[in-house]
Coordinates of C-alpha atoms and ligand atoms in Angstrom, one line a residue:
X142 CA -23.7 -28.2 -55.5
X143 CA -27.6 -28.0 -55.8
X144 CA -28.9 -31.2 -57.7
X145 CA -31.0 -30.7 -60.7
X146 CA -34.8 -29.8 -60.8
X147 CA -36.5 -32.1 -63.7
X148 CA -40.1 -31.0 -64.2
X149 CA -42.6 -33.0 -66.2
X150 CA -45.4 -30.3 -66.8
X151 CA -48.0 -32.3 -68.2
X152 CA -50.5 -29.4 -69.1
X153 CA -54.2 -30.2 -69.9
X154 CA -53.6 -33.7 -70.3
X155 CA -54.5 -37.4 -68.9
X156 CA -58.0 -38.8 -67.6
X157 CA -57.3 -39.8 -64.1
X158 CA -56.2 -43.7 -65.2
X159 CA -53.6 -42.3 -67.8
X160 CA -52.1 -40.2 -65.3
X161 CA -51.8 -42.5 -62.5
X162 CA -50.2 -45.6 -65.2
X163 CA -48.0 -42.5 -66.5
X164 CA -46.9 -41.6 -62.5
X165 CA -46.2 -45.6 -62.2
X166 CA -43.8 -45.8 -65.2
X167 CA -42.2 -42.8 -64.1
X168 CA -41.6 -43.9 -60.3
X169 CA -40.7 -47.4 -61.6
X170 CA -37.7 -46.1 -63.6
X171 CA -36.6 -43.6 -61.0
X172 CA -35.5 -46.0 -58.9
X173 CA -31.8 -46.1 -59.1
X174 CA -30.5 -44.6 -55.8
X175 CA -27.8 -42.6 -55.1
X176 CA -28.4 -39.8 -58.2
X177 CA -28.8 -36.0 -57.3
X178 CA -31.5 -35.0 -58.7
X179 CA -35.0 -33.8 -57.8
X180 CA -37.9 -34.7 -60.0
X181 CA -41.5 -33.2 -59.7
X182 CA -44.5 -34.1 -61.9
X183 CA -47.2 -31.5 -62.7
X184 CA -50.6 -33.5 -63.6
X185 CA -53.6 -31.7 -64.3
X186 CA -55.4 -30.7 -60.7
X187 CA -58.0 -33.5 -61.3
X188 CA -54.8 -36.4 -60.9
X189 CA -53.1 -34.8 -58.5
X190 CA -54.8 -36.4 -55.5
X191 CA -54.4 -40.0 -57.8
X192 CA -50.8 -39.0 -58.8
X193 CA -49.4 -38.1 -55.2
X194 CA -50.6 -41.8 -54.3
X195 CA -48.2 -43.8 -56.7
X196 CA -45.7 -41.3 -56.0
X197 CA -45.6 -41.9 -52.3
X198 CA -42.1 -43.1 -50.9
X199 CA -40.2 -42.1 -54.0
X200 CA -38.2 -39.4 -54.7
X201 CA -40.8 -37.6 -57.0
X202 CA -42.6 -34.1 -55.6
X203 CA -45.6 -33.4 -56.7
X204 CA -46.6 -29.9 -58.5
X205 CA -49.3 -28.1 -59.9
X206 CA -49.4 -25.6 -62.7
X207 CA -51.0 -22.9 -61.5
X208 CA -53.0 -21.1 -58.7
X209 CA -55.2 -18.4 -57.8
X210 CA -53.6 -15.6 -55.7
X211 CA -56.4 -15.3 -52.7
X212 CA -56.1 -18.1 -50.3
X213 CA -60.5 -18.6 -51.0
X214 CA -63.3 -16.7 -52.2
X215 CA -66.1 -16.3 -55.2
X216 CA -63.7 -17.5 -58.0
X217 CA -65.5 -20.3 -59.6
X218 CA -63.1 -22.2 -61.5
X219 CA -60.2 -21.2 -59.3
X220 CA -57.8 -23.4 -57.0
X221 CA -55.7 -21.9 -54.3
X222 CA -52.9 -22.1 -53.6
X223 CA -53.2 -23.1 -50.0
X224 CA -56.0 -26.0 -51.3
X225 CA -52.7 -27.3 -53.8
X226 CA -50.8 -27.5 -50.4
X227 CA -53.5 -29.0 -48.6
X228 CA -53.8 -31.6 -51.7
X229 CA -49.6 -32.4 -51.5
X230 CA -48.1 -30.0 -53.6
X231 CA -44.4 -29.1 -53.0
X232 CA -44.3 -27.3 -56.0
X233 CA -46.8 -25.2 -58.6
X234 CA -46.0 -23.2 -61.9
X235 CA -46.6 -19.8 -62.1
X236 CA -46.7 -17.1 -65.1
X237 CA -46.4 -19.8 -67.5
X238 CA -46.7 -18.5 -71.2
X239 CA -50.0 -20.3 -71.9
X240 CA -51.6 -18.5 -69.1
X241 CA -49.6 -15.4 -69.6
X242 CA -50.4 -15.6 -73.5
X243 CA -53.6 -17.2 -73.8
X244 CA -55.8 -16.4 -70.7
X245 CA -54.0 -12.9 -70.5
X246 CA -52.4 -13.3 -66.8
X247 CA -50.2 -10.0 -66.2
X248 CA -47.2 -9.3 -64.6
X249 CA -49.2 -8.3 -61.2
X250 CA -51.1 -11.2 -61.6
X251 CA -48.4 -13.8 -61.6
X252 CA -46.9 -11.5 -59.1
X253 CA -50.3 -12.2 -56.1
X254 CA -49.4 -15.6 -57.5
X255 CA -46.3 -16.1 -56.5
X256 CA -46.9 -14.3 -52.5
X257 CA -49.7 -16.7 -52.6
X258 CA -47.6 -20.0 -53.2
X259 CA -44.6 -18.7 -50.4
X260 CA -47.6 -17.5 -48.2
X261 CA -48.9 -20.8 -48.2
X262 CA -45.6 -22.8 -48.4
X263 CA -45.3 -23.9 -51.8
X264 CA -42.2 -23.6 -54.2
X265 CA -42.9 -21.4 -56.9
X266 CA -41.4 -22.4 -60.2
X267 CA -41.9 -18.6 -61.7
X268 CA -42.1 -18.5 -65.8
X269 CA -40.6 -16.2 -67.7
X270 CA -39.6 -15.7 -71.7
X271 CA -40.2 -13.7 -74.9
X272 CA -42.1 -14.1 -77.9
X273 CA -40.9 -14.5 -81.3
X274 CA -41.9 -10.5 -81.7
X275 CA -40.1 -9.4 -78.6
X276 CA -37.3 -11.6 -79.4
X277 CA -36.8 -10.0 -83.1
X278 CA -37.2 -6.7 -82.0
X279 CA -34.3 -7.1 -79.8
X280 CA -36.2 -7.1 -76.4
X281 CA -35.7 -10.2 -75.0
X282 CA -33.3 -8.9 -72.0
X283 CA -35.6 -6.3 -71.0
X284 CA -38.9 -8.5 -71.5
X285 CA -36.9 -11.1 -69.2
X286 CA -35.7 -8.5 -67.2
X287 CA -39.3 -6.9 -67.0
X288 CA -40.9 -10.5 -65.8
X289 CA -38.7 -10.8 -63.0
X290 CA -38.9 -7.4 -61.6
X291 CA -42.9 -7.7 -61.1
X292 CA -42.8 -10.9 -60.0
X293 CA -40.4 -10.2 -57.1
X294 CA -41.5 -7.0 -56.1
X295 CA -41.4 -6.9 -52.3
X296 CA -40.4 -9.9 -51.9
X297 CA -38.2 -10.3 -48.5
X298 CA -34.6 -11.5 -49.0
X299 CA -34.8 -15.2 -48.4
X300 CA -38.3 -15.4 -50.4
X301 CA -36.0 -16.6 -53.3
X302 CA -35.1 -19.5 -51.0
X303 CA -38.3 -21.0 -52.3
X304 CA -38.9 -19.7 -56.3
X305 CA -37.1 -22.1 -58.4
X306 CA -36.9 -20.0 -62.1
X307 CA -37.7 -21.3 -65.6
X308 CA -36.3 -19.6 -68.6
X309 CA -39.2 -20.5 -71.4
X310 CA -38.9 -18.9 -74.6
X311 CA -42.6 -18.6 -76.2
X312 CA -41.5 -19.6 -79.4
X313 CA -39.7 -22.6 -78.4
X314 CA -42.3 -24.2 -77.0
X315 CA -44.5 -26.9 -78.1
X316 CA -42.9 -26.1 -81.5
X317 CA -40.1 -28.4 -81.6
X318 CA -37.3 -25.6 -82.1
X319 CA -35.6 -25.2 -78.9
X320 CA -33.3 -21.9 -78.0
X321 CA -29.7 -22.7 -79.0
X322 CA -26.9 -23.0 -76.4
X323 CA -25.6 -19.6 -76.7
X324 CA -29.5 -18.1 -76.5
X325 CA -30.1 -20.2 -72.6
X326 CA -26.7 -19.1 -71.4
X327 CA -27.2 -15.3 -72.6
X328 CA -30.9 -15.3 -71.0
X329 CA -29.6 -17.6 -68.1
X330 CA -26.8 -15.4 -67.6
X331 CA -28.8 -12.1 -67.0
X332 CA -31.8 -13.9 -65.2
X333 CA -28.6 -14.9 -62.3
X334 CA -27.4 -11.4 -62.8
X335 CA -30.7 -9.9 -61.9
X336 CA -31.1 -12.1 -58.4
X337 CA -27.4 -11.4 -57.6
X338 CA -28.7 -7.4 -57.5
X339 CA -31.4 -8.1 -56.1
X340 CA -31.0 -10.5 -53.1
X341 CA -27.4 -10.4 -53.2
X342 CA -24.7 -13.0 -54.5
X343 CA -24.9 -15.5 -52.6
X344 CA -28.1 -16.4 -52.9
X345 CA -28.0 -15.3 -56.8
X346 CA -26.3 -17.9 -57.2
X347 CA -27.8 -20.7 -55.4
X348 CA -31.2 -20.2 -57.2
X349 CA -31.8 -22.6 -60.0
X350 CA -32.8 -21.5 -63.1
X351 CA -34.6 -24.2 -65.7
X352 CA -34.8 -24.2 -69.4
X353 CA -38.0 -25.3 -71.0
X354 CA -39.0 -25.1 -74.5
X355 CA -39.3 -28.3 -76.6
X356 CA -36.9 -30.4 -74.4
X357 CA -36.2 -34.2 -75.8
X358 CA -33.8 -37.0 -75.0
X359 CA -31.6 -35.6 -78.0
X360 CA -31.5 -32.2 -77.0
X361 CA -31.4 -32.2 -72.8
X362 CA -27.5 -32.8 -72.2
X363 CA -26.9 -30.1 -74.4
X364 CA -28.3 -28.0 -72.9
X365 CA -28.3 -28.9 -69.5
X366 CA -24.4 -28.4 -70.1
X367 CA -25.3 -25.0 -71.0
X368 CA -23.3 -22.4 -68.6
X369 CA -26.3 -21.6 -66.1
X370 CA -28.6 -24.0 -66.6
X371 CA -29.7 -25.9 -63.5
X372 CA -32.8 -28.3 -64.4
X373 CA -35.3 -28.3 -66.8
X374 CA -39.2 -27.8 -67.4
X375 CA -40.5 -30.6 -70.1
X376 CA -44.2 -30.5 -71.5
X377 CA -44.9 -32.9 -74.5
X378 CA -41.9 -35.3 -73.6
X379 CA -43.1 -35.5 -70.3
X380 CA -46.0 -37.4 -71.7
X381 CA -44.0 -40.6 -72.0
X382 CA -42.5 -42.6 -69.7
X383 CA -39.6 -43.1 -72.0
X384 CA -39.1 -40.2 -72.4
X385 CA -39.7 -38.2 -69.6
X386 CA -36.7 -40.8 -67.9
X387 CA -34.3 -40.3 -70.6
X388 CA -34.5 -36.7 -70.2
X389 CA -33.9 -37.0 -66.5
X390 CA -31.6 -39.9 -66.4
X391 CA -29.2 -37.5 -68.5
X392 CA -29.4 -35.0 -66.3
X393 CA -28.5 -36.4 -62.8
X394 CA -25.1 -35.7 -61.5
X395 CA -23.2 -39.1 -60.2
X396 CA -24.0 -39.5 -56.2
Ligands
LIG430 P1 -42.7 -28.4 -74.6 O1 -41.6 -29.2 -73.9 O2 -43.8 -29.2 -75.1 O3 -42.1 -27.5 -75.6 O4 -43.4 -27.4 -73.5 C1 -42.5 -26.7 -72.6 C2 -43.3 -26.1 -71.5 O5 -44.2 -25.3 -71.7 C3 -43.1 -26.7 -70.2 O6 -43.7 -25.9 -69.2

């Protein structure tokens, strides 16, 4: 059985001393051995050198949030993706909502993304989910649906190998009203039927597919229970130590 994939994405937050205290309290509670489960921690790029220190030795990867789709070039502001996997990345986030939603990243976009991070032998953690609109207007499925396709396109067969998949539902996130059971495992469910067709069962069904949308101690064995559900993406709980560990403690299967 694959273990669990906890990620603490912890957006545009923390000076460099916040993150690195943060990454300590984190590492210090993880260490209780003999739990499946992987943990990654996604500090903003200007930690992530400080970040990958403390989390040396442990079992914690270390992820970024996003990356530009050439390897380098005149794109001031920009970070590659090989520069995350020269700085220690395992992981990065791609086609999250905020970028999707509020600096306008397309489909094809997240799609260079994603080539980039296997190109340069990162995990992608590829985004997808509807807005409240889409969701009302019955189009979740096919916005879902829609993501994926783009993303993937071309991909070889065993690129999945290496995209781990995050089910995040716009309007459930940062807004403390997560999607019910029945809503993960319906979205979950077609997200798994999608990879089945496209790079066959068995591999369908390995991938792992995260939930992430206002995740909290109270809500994450819930849903992690959830038919489908393999690991979670947590923003503002990741924040604290407390609970950041609570959310993962519940969600590592006995060694
Ligand atoms: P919240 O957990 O704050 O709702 O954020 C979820 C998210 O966007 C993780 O990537």
């Amino acid at each position: 059985m694959i273990p669990p994939l906890v990620v603490g994405n912890w957006k545009m937050h923390g000076t460099q001393s916040q993150c690195r205290d943060l990454a300590r309290r984190v590492a210090r509670g993880l260490k209780r051995k003999g739990r499946q489960i992987d943990v990654a921690l996604a500090p903003p790029n200007t930690a992530l050198e400080i970040v990958k220190k403390v989390i040396e030795g442990s079992q914690i990867r270390l992820a970024a949030q996003d990356a530009h789709w050439e390897d380098q070039g005149a794109f001031t502001g920009e970070v590659s993706a090989m520069m995350l996997k020269d700085s220690g990345c395992e992981f990065v986030i791609l086609g999250h909502s905020e970028r999707r939603h509020i600096l306008n990243e397309s489909d094809l976009v997240v799609a260079k993304k994603v080539q980039a991070a296997l190109r340069n032998g990162l995990r992608a953690i590829l985004c997808v989910g509807e807005t409240l609109a889409e969701r009302q207007a019955g189009r979740t499925q096919s916005v879902v649906t829609r993501q994926l396709r783009i993303a993937l396109k071309g991909l070889g067969k065993s690129a999945i190998d290496n995209v781990e998949f995050a089910y995040e539902p716009v309007w459930a996130i940062g807004t403390g009203l997560n999607a019910t059971s029945e809503q993960i495992a319906r979205v979950h469910g077609r997200i798994r039927q999608f990879l089945k067709a496209s790079f066959g069962n068995r591999k369908g069904n390995a991938a792992r597919i995260l939930y992430g949308g206002s995740v909290k101690p109270e809500n994450a064995a819930e849903i992690l229970r959830t038919p489908g559900v393999n690991g979670l993406l947590v923003g503002g709980a990741s924040l604290r130590a407390e609970t950041f560990l609570a959310i993962v403690n519940c969600s590592a299967l006995p060694g």
